[in-house]
């Protein structure tokens, strides 16, 4: 096995508590990936976890004995549960099931895993995973918030297809994101430490009347992925987000806004920043006057909706503030002449880089807006780089690395 001793995980000890969920299989890859980075891993495999993966595979990958029984005399003689819980630099629970979170929040210690969690004097991190209804249930959210208040660190679950066939939040974070969260926990020297980065994401909503609004299909996925990637490199990130269904990423300040004008004032408040990245799909227009009352249907005649232009946030950050970030990056959502239009936007709005993406749906595939993949070109005044189609997380990581390189 090749040890990458440059990782912040090198020489660190992890106690991994594997909960009883289908996503337990991801822990096998997690063990391999963190060990490659020089981390030692001891595992507690819960009874539920052992329904999905075997002690033999966990032991083979971790190179350590696997613990599962609180009342095993042999285990207690070799390594008592107190020692097990303390001979680690960090305790990670993955997947953290609704049941496990409820027990942790209530301080229940009825098996080796929950006893170790109560006995430990080390930081604890959880990576929740469950069906989206279970995740959104008031009891789970209450327990989760309690754990956050108790100082437990979290790796937010991802949204997407769940093993139960439903779609929504509750999927165990990808192994790469878990490794990044662990590295981030131990890393105090990421390349973007000390940098404050402002990211706008999601759509804006412009009221037509008290019940209707103008919006678009942006899901916020690309902007949130960029925020997470920057955080993973050590940046302090302010995420200014329009309405989305996404969970607030751990360790990132998220500011909710509705309209373009709200987004502009939130950006102004967040300055100064070293970098600004405008990923949000901001509505170009809003109603000139929003009536106090709902617009009524009038026998066949159409309402005359008078629009006015919204402020341009990217242009403000690039040209109109005396606190201009060192690097201002825009996105260009185009449906034709992608690179030419993007170049024109770069010049018109005065940003340093522009990331062009094709948001048309003409090929019948999944649209970039709302989808999980993106294919972008990174355009500067002097160069164009075409990046291959990739998951939005990968696009985000690549952009974050580019930004880190810009500052070295
Ligand atoms: O959210 P997802 O579903 O993941 O989709 C991602 C995305 C397609 C929304 C994203 O990749 C993207 O392209 N974002 C930019 C969307 C957009 O509004 O593009 P635009 O070409 O209309 O605007 C150009 C730039 O000006 C953008 O950086 C935009 O944030 C900014 N802008 C636009 C209008 C305005 N009033 N203020 C702005 O700051």
Tab-separated table of C-alpha atoms in Angstrom, residues 1-400:
chain	number	residue	atom	x	y	z
A	1	UNK	CA	0.000	0.000	0.000
A	2	UNK	CA	1.350	3.456	-0.943
A	3	UNK	CA	1.161	5.909	1.929
A	4	UNK	CA	0.529	9.507	0.915
A	5	UNK	CA	2.064	11.151	3.925
A	6	UNK	CA	1.240	14.647	2.641
A	7	UNK	CA	-2.409	14.183	3.622
A	8	UNK	CA	-3.535	15.723	6.892
A	9	UNK	CA	-4.804	12.224	7.763
A	10	UNK	CA	-1.274	10.806	7.938
A	11	UNK	CA	-0.538	9.468	11.408
A	12	UNK	CA	-4.093	10.119	12.653
A	13	UNK	CA	-6.316	7.444	14.230
A	14	UNK	CA	-9.970	7.024	13.329
A	15	UNK	CA	-12.581	5.060	15.224
A	16	UNK	CA	-15.188	4.286	12.577
A	17	UNK	CA	-18.594	3.203	13.843
A	18	UNK	CA	-20.431	1.514	10.990
A	19	UNK	CA	-24.206	1.824	11.364
A	20	UNK	CA	-26.946	-0.386	9.997
A	21	UNK	CA	-27.816	1.038	6.591
A	22	UNK	CA	-27.428	-0.083	2.999
A	23	UNK	CA	-24.760	2.621	2.569
A	24	UNK	CA	-22.503	0.716	5.006
A	25	UNK	CA	-20.791	-0.709	1.914
A	26	UNK	CA	-19.278	2.744	1.226
A	27	UNK	CA	-17.319	2.397	4.481
A	28	UNK	CA	-15.218	-0.328	2.896
A	29	UNK	CA	-13.954	2.112	0.285
A	30	UNK	CA	-13.656	4.831	2.925
A	31	UNK	CA	-11.385	2.611	5.038
A	32	UNK	CA	-9.198	1.904	2.024
A	33	UNK	CA	-9.002	5.560	0.995
A	34	UNK	CA	-8.113	6.929	4.433
A	35	UNK	CA	-5.548	4.179	5.031
A	36	UNK	CA	-3.913	5.093	1.712
A	37	UNK	CA	-3.499	8.534	3.234
A	38	UNK	CA	-1.719	7.145	6.257
A	39	UNK	CA	-4.605	6.978	8.734
A	40	UNK	CA	-5.097	4.092	11.148
A	41	UNK	CA	-8.687	2.843	11.302
A	42	UNK	CA	-10.331	0.783	14.024
A	43	UNK	CA	-13.942	-0.189	13.454
A	44	UNK	CA	-16.982	-0.933	15.528
A	45	UNK	CA	-19.445	-2.791	13.345
A	46	UNK	CA	-22.949	-2.475	14.783
A	47	UNK	CA	-25.330	-5.407	14.641
A	48	UNK	CA	-27.278	-3.537	11.900
A	49	UNK	CA	-24.072	-2.772	9.999
A	50	UNK	CA	-23.161	-6.467	10.043
A	51	UNK	CA	-26.384	-7.192	8.147
A	52	UNK	CA	-24.894	-5.298	5.183
A	53	UNK	CA	-21.144	-5.928	5.316
A	54	UNK	CA	-19.126	-8.628	7.019
A	55	UNK	CA	-16.640	-8.283	9.903
A	56	UNK	CA	-14.174	-10.195	7.719
A	57	UNK	CA	-14.131	-7.560	4.944
A	58	UNK	CA	-13.922	-4.715	7.477
A	59	UNK	CA	-11.067	-6.424	9.259
A	60	UNK	CA	-9.246	-7.279	6.016
A	61	UNK	CA	-9.415	-3.674	4.813
A	62	UNK	CA	-8.656	-2.003	8.134
A	63	UNK	CA	-5.921	-4.472	9.059
A	64	UNK	CA	-7.358	-4.461	12.606
A	65	UNK	CA	-9.650	-6.582	14.693
A	66	UNK	CA	-13.291	-5.529	14.347
A	67	UNK	CA	-15.280	-4.834	17.503
A	68	UNK	CA	-18.986	-5.433	17.847
A	69	UNK	CA	-19.965	-6.800	21.216
A	70	UNK	CA	-20.073	-4.796	24.438
A	71	UNK	CA	-20.200	-7.918	26.546
A	72	UNK	CA	-17.347	-9.841	24.948
A	73	UNK	CA	-14.954	-10.727	27.723
A	74	UNK	CA	-12.108	-11.312	25.252
A	75	UNK	CA	-12.630	-7.905	23.645
A	76	UNK	CA	-12.793	-6.168	27.004
A	77	UNK	CA	-9.565	-7.816	28.135
A	78	UNK	CA	-7.778	-6.941	24.867
A	79	UNK	CA	-9.220	-3.467	24.435
A	80	UNK	CA	-11.928	-2.177	26.797
A	81	UNK	CA	-14.665	-0.008	25.289
A	82	UNK	CA	-13.310	3.020	27.146
A	83	UNK	CA	-9.831	2.581	25.668
A	84	UNK	CA	-11.326	1.890	22.251
A	85	UNK	CA	-13.260	5.154	22.386
A	86	UNK	CA	-10.271	7.182	23.497
A	87	UNK	CA	-7.407	5.734	21.462
A	88	UNK	CA	-8.543	7.682	18.432
A	89	UNK	CA	-8.163	11.258	17.253
A	90	UNK	CA	-11.696	11.308	15.832
A	91	UNK	CA	-14.792	9.128	16.004
A	92	UNK	CA	-16.846	8.919	12.801
A	93	UNK	CA	-20.313	7.362	12.635
A	94	UNK	CA	-21.190	6.330	9.084
A	95	UNK	CA	-23.843	5.691	8.059
A	96	UNK	CA	-25.500	7.457	11.008
A	97	UNK	CA	-29.011	6.031	10.941
A	98	UNK	CA	-32.101	7.755	12.364
A	99	UNK	CA	-32.040	5.245	15.231
A	100	UNK	CA	-28.369	5.872	15.997
A	101	UNK	CA	-28.881	9.651	15.937
A	102	UNK	CA	-31.885	9.343	18.256
A	103	UNK	CA	-29.866	7.254	20.723
A	104	UNK	CA	-26.931	9.658	20.573
A	105	UNK	CA	-29.197	12.678	21.117
A	106	UNK	CA	-30.828	10.966	24.105
A	107	UNK	CA	-27.549	9.661	25.566
A	108	UNK	CA	-28.624	6.030	25.361
A	109	UNK	CA	-25.796	3.499	25.775
A	110	UNK	CA	-27.216	0.059	25.056
A	111	UNK	CA	-24.527	-1.458	22.843
A	112	UNK	CA	-20.806	-1.131	22.153
A	113	UNK	CA	-21.200	1.690	19.598
A	114	UNK	CA	-23.469	3.912	21.702
A	115	UNK	CA	-21.435	3.191	24.847
A	116	UNK	CA	-18.212	4.161	23.097
A	117	UNK	CA	-19.888	7.344	21.839
A	118	UNK	CA	-20.844	8.275	25.384
A	119	UNK	CA	-17.467	7.332	26.812
A	120	UNK	CA	-15.286	9.092	24.278
A	121	UNK	CA	-13.415	12.278	25.072
A	122	UNK	CA	-12.601	12.822	21.372
A	123	UNK	CA	-14.442	14.827	18.687
A	124	UNK	CA	-17.298	12.978	17.015
A	125	UNK	CA	-18.495	13.359	13.425
A	126	UNK	CA	-21.623	11.811	11.898
A	127	UNK	CA	-22.522	11.127	8.270
A	128	UNK	CA	-26.308	10.614	8.263
A	129	UNK	CA	-27.977	8.323	5.754
A	130	UNK	CA	-31.592	7.228	5.518
A	131	UNK	CA	-34.791	7.475	3.502
A	132	UNK	CA	-35.670	11.117	2.768
A	133	UNK	CA	-38.946	10.986	4.745
A	134	UNK	CA	-37.071	9.652	7.741
A	135	UNK	CA	-34.466	12.393	7.301
A	136	UNK	CA	-37.100	15.134	7.036
A	137	UNK	CA	-39.154	13.774	9.939
A	138	UNK	CA	-39.483	16.281	12.777
A	139	UNK	CA	-38.001	13.795	15.271
A	140	UNK	CA	-34.879	13.188	13.147
A	141	UNK	CA	-34.389	16.890	12.496
A	142	UNK	CA	-34.821	17.580	16.227
A	143	UNK	CA	-32.210	14.938	17.075
A	144	UNK	CA	-29.857	16.183	14.372
A	145	UNK	CA	-30.108	19.776	15.639
A	146	UNK	CA	-29.526	18.540	19.185
A	147	UNK	CA	-26.372	16.749	18.066
A	148	UNK	CA	-25.126	19.866	16.268
A	149	UNK	CA	-25.779	21.856	19.462
A	150	UNK	CA	-23.869	19.199	21.413
A	151	UNK	CA	-20.845	19.940	19.224
A	152	UNK	CA	-21.062	16.876	16.979
A	153	UNK	CA	-19.633	17.604	13.542
A	154	UNK	CA	-21.641	16.584	10.537
A	155	UNK	CA	-21.116	15.476	6.960
A	156	UNK	CA	-24.363	16.466	5.255
A	157	UNK	CA	-26.240	13.747	3.394
A	158	UNK	CA	-26.445	14.161	-0.371
A	159	UNK	CA	-29.633	14.393	-2.414
A	160	UNK	CA	-30.436	11.916	-5.154
A	161	UNK	CA	-31.660	8.387	-5.848
A	162	UNK	CA	-32.030	6.415	-2.637
A	163	UNK	CA	-31.715	2.647	-2.258
A	164	UNK	CA	-35.431	2.475	-1.347
A	165	UNK	CA	-36.313	3.769	-4.832
A	166	UNK	CA	-37.274	7.262	-3.689
A	167	UNK	CA	-35.437	10.444	-4.602
A	168	UNK	CA	-34.447	13.166	-2.159
A	169	UNK	CA	-32.033	14.052	0.618
A	170	UNK	CA	-30.684	11.220	2.756
A	171	UNK	CA	-27.991	9.553	0.664
A	172	UNK	CA	-24.727	8.948	2.520
A	173	UNK	CA	-22.158	11.507	1.346
A	174	UNK	CA	-19.840	10.221	-1.371
A	175	UNK	CA	-16.623	8.630	-0.133
A	176	UNK	CA	-14.595	11.481	-1.678
A	177	UNK	CA	-16.631	14.028	0.285
A	178	UNK	CA	-16.186	12.056	3.511
A	179	UNK	CA	-12.433	11.859	2.963
A	180	UNK	CA	-12.425	15.598	2.236
A	181	UNK	CA	-14.397	16.313	5.424
A	182	UNK	CA	-11.915	14.263	7.452
A	183	UNK	CA	-8.960	15.972	5.790
A	184	UNK	CA	-10.576	19.322	6.363
A	185	UNK	CA	-11.062	18.492	10.034
A	186	UNK	CA	-7.359	17.772	10.498
A	187	UNK	CA	-6.089	20.249	7.932
A	188	UNK	CA	-5.172	23.666	9.142
A	189	UNK	CA	-3.001	24.376	6.143
A	190	UNK	CA	-5.308	24.053	3.080
A	191	UNK	CA	-4.202	26.237	0.142
A	192	UNK	CA	-7.156	28.580	0.646
A	193	UNK	CA	-6.833	29.007	4.420
A	194	UNK	CA	-7.259	32.696	5.243
A	195	UNK	CA	-9.257	33.425	2.073
A	196	UNK	CA	-12.848	34.583	2.257
A	197	UNK	CA	-14.883	33.525	-0.766
A	198	UNK	CA	-18.361	34.662	-1.656
A	199	UNK	CA	-20.466	32.277	-3.749
A	200	UNK	CA	-23.947	33.022	-5.101
A	201	UNK	CA	-26.120	30.023	-5.964
A	202	UNK	CA	-29.615	28.939	-6.962
A	203	UNK	CA	-32.382	30.949	-8.583
A	204	UNK	CA	-33.911	34.233	-7.479
A	205	UNK	CA	-37.650	34.757	-7.138
A	206	UNK	CA	-39.215	37.995	-8.286
A	207	UNK	CA	-42.737	38.587	-7.028
A	208	UNK	CA	-45.464	39.239	-9.605
A	209	UNK	CA	-48.071	39.707	-6.912
A	210	UNK	CA	-48.436	38.299	-3.362
A	211	UNK	CA	-48.865	34.727	-4.679
A	212	UNK	CA	-46.941	34.444	-7.959
A	213	UNK	CA	-43.318	34.883	-8.936
A	214	UNK	CA	-40.792	34.770	-11.804
A	215	UNK	CA	-38.048	32.145	-11.291
A	216	UNK	CA	-35.983	29.569	-13.208
A	217	UNK	CA	-34.847	25.929	-13.021
A	218	UNK	CA	-31.570	26.453	-11.165
A	219	UNK	CA	-31.284	23.909	-8.328
A	220	UNK	CA	-28.244	25.441	-6.643
A	221	UNK	CA	-26.307	22.155	-7.065
A	222	UNK	CA	-23.386	23.664	-8.979
A	223	UNK	CA	-23.005	26.636	-6.631
A	224	UNK	CA	-23.258	24.488	-3.493
A	225	UNK	CA	-20.704	22.031	-4.906
A	226	UNK	CA	-18.308	24.934	-5.500
A	227	UNK	CA	-18.876	26.220	-1.967
A	228	UNK	CA	-18.071	22.749	-0.536
A	229	UNK	CA	-14.960	22.335	-2.715
A	230	UNK	CA	-13.619	25.721	-1.599
A	231	UNK	CA	-14.331	24.912	2.046
A	232	UNK	CA	-12.473	21.637	1.605
A	233	UNK	CA	-9.395	23.618	0.545
A	234	UNK	CA	-9.636	25.705	3.707
A	235	UNK	CA	-11.512	28.811	2.514
A	236	UNK	CA	-14.105	30.598	4.627
A	237	UNK	CA	-17.139	30.563	2.387
A	238	UNK	CA	-20.221	32.787	2.438
A	239	UNK	CA	-22.897	31.094	0.352
A	240	UNK	CA	-25.634	33.480	-0.725
A	241	UNK	CA	-28.416	31.245	-1.859
A	242	UNK	CA	-31.751	31.675	-3.548
A	243	UNK	CA	-34.545	29.219	-2.681
A	244	UNK	CA	-33.327	25.609	-3.150
A	245	UNK	CA	-34.118	22.217	-1.654
A	246	UNK	CA	-30.470	21.693	-0.669
A	247	UNK	CA	-29.154	21.195	2.856
A	248	UNK	CA	-26.818	23.849	4.218
A	249	UNK	CA	-23.291	22.464	3.702
A	250	UNK	CA	-21.451	21.838	6.946
A	251	UNK	CA	-19.007	24.555	7.963
A	252	UNK	CA	-20.329	27.145	5.523
A	253	UNK	CA	-22.260	30.289	6.339
A	254	UNK	CA	-25.419	30.190	4.204
A	255	UNK	CA	-27.441	33.352	3.736
A	256	UNK	CA	-30.941	32.858	2.327
A	257	UNK	CA	-32.347	35.412	-0.087
A	258	UNK	CA	-35.339	35.556	-2.407
A	259	UNK	CA	-34.929	38.318	-4.967
A	260	UNK	CA	-32.026	39.721	-7.001
A	261	UNK	CA	-32.093	42.882	-4.929
A	262	UNK	CA	-31.875	40.805	-1.698
A	263	UNK	CA	-28.952	38.931	-3.226
A	264	UNK	CA	-27.153	42.170	-4.049
A	265	UNK	CA	-27.529	43.529	-0.514
A	266	UNK	CA	-26.391	40.195	0.992
A	267	UNK	CA	-23.301	40.325	-1.272
A	268	UNK	CA	-22.561	43.889	-0.200
A	269	UNK	CA	-22.815	42.831	3.453
A	270	UNK	CA	-20.511	39.836	2.878
A	271	UNK	CA	-17.694	42.031	1.473
A	272	UNK	CA	-14.742	42.224	1.767
A	273	UNK	CA	-13.921	38.962	0.049
A	274	UNK	CA	-10.845	37.676	-1.770
A	275	UNK	CA	-12.893	35.926	-4.438
A	276	UNK	CA	-16.493	36.220	-5.645
A	277	UNK	CA	-18.095	33.505	-7.760
A	278	UNK	CA	-21.530	34.272	-9.201
A	279	UNK	CA	-23.106	30.914	-9.970
A	280	UNK	CA	-26.668	32.043	-9.228
A	281	UNK	CA	-29.211	32.237	-12.018
A	282	UNK	CA	-30.389	35.727	-11.198
A	283	UNK	CA	-33.635	36.889	-12.800
A	284	UNK	CA	-32.802	39.637	-15.274
A	285	UNK	CA	-36.163	41.315	-14.770
A	286	UNK	CA	-38.667	41.963	-12.012
A	287	UNK	CA	-42.071	43.617	-11.908
A	288	UNK	CA	-41.897	47.389	-12.085
A	289	UNK	CA	-44.562	47.580	-9.387
A	290	UNK	CA	-45.738	44.625	-7.334
A	291	UNK	CA	-49.440	45.032	-6.489
A	292	UNK	CA	-50.530	44.478	-2.869
A	293	UNK	CA	-53.407	42.295	-3.970
A	294	UNK	CA	-53.499	39.164	-6.143
A	295	UNK	CA	-53.981	40.059	-9.824
A	296	UNK	CA	-57.512	38.908	-10.807
A	297	UNK	CA	-58.454	37.231	-14.083
A	298	UNK	CA	-60.472	39.689	-16.181
A	299	UNK	CA	-62.791	38.076	-18.736
A	300	UNK	CA	-60.305	37.241	-21.426
A	301	UNK	CA	-58.095	40.347	-21.271
A	302	UNK	CA	-54.494	39.663	-20.270
A	303	UNK	CA	-52.784	41.591	-17.464
A	304	UNK	CA	-50.096	43.981	-18.687
A	305	UNK	CA	-47.058	42.952	-16.669
A	306	UNK	CA	-44.582	45.776	-16.784
A	307	UNK	CA	-41.031	44.674	-16.120
A	308	UNK	CA	-37.890	46.504	-15.130
A	309	UNK	CA	-34.264	45.373	-15.106
A	310	UNK	CA	-32.684	43.917	-11.985
A	311	UNK	CA	-29.294	45.112	-10.753
A	312	UNK	CA	-26.405	43.041	-12.080
A	313	UNK	CA	-24.611	41.566	-9.080
A	314	UNK	CA	-21.618	40.223	-10.997
A	315	UNK	CA	-21.066	43.581	-12.664
A	316	UNK	CA	-21.413	45.321	-9.311
A	317	UNK	CA	-18.736	43.075	-7.751
A	318	UNK	CA	-16.412	43.426	-10.746
A	319	UNK	CA	-16.808	47.104	-11.598
A	320	UNK	CA	-18.862	49.112	-9.183
A	321	UNK	CA	-17.478	48.588	-5.706
A	322	UNK	CA	-14.319	49.995	-4.172
A	323	UNK	CA	-14.025	46.673	-2.312
A	324	UNK	CA	-13.608	44.598	-5.490
A	325	UNK	CA	-12.501	41.018	-4.690
A	326	UNK	CA	-9.069	40.123	-6.163
A	327	UNK	CA	-10.702	37.515	-8.374
A	328	UNK	CA	-14.262	37.841	-9.708
A	329	UNK	CA	-15.701	34.828	-11.538
A	330	UNK	CA	-18.980	34.752	-13.418
A	331	UNK	CA	-20.935	31.925	-15.001
A	332	UNK	CA	-22.557	32.220	-18.401
A	333	UNK	CA	-25.685	30.161	-19.010
A	334	UNK	CA	-26.054	30.004	-22.776
A	335	UNK	CA	-28.196	28.116	-25.265
A	336	UNK	CA	-26.340	29.121	-28.470
A	337	UNK	CA	-22.926	30.500	-29.516
A	338	UNK	CA	-21.781	29.480	-26.056
A	339	UNK	CA	-18.179	30.689	-26.072
A	340	UNK	CA	-18.769	33.878	-28.084
A	341	UNK	CA	-21.630	34.951	-25.850
A	342	UNK	CA	-19.649	34.085	-22.740
A	343	UNK	CA	-16.664	36.106	-23.943
A	344	UNK	CA	-18.946	39.070	-24.575
A	345	UNK	CA	-20.298	38.741	-21.019
A	346	UNK	CA	-16.781	38.578	-19.601
A	347	UNK	CA	-15.972	41.885	-21.288
A	348	UNK	CA	-19.330	43.558	-20.549
A	349	UNK	CA	-19.487	42.647	-16.881
A	350	UNK	CA	-15.773	43.123	-16.184
A	351	UNK	CA	-15.111	39.831	-14.407
A	352	UNK	CA	-11.738	38.048	-14.546
A	353	UNK	CA	-12.921	34.559	-15.502
A	354	UNK	CA	-16.195	33.299	-16.860
A	355	UNK	CA	-17.375	29.691	-16.765
A	356	UNK	CA	-19.552	29.014	-19.794
A	357	UNK	CA	-22.094	26.235	-19.784
A	358	UNK	CA	-24.714	25.105	-22.273
A	359	UNK	CA	-28.125	25.122	-20.579
A	360	UNK	CA	-30.124	24.124	-23.632
A	361	UNK	CA	-32.176	20.927	-23.518
A	362	UNK	CA	-32.188	20.307	-27.257
A	363	UNK	CA	-30.347	16.951	-27.065
A	364	UNK	CA	-33.112	15.541	-24.907
A	365	UNK	CA	-30.649	14.700	-22.110
A	366	UNK	CA	-30.717	15.957	-18.539
A	367	UNK	CA	-30.443	19.728	-18.456
A	368	UNK	CA	-27.472	21.323	-16.727
A	369	UNK	CA	-29.999	23.389	-14.790
A	370	UNK	CA	-31.202	21.007	-12.112
A	371	UNK	CA	-29.038	18.110	-13.352
A	372	UNK	CA	-26.024	16.479	-11.717
A	373	UNK	CA	-23.455	16.961	-14.492
A	374	UNK	CA	-21.947	19.896	-16.281
A	375	UNK	CA	-19.641	20.533	-19.189
A	376	UNK	CA	-17.976	23.896	-18.987
A	377	UNK	CA	-15.386	26.092	-20.656
A	378	UNK	CA	-13.273	28.289	-18.441
A	379	UNK	CA	-12.689	31.551	-20.283
A	380	UNK	CA	-10.271	34.305	-19.371
A	381	UNK	CA	-9.261	37.332	-21.406
A	382	UNK	CA	-6.386	35.390	-22.949
A	383	UNK	CA	-7.361	31.704	-22.888
A	384	UNK	CA	-10.128	29.123	-23.134
A	385	UNK	CA	-10.052	25.714	-21.480
A	386	UNK	CA	-12.712	23.153	-22.424
A	387	UNK	CA	-13.399	20.728	-19.595
A	388	UNK	CA	-14.948	17.361	-20.277
A	389	UNK	CA	-18.455	16.549	-19.022
A	390	UNK	CA	-18.249	15.661	-15.307
A	391	UNK	CA	-20.347	15.482	-12.147
A	392	UNK	CA	-20.899	18.969	-10.732
A	393	UNK	CA	-18.777	18.061	-7.691
A	394	UNK	CA	-15.829	17.314	-9.979
A	395	UNK	CA	-16.285	20.571	-11.914
A	396	UNK	CA	-16.343	22.323	-8.545
A	397	UNK	CA	-13.169	20.632	-7.314
A	398	UNK	CA	-11.366	21.540	-10.532
A	399	UNK	CA	-12.442	25.166	-10.288
A	400	UNK	CA	-11.436	25.302	-6.609
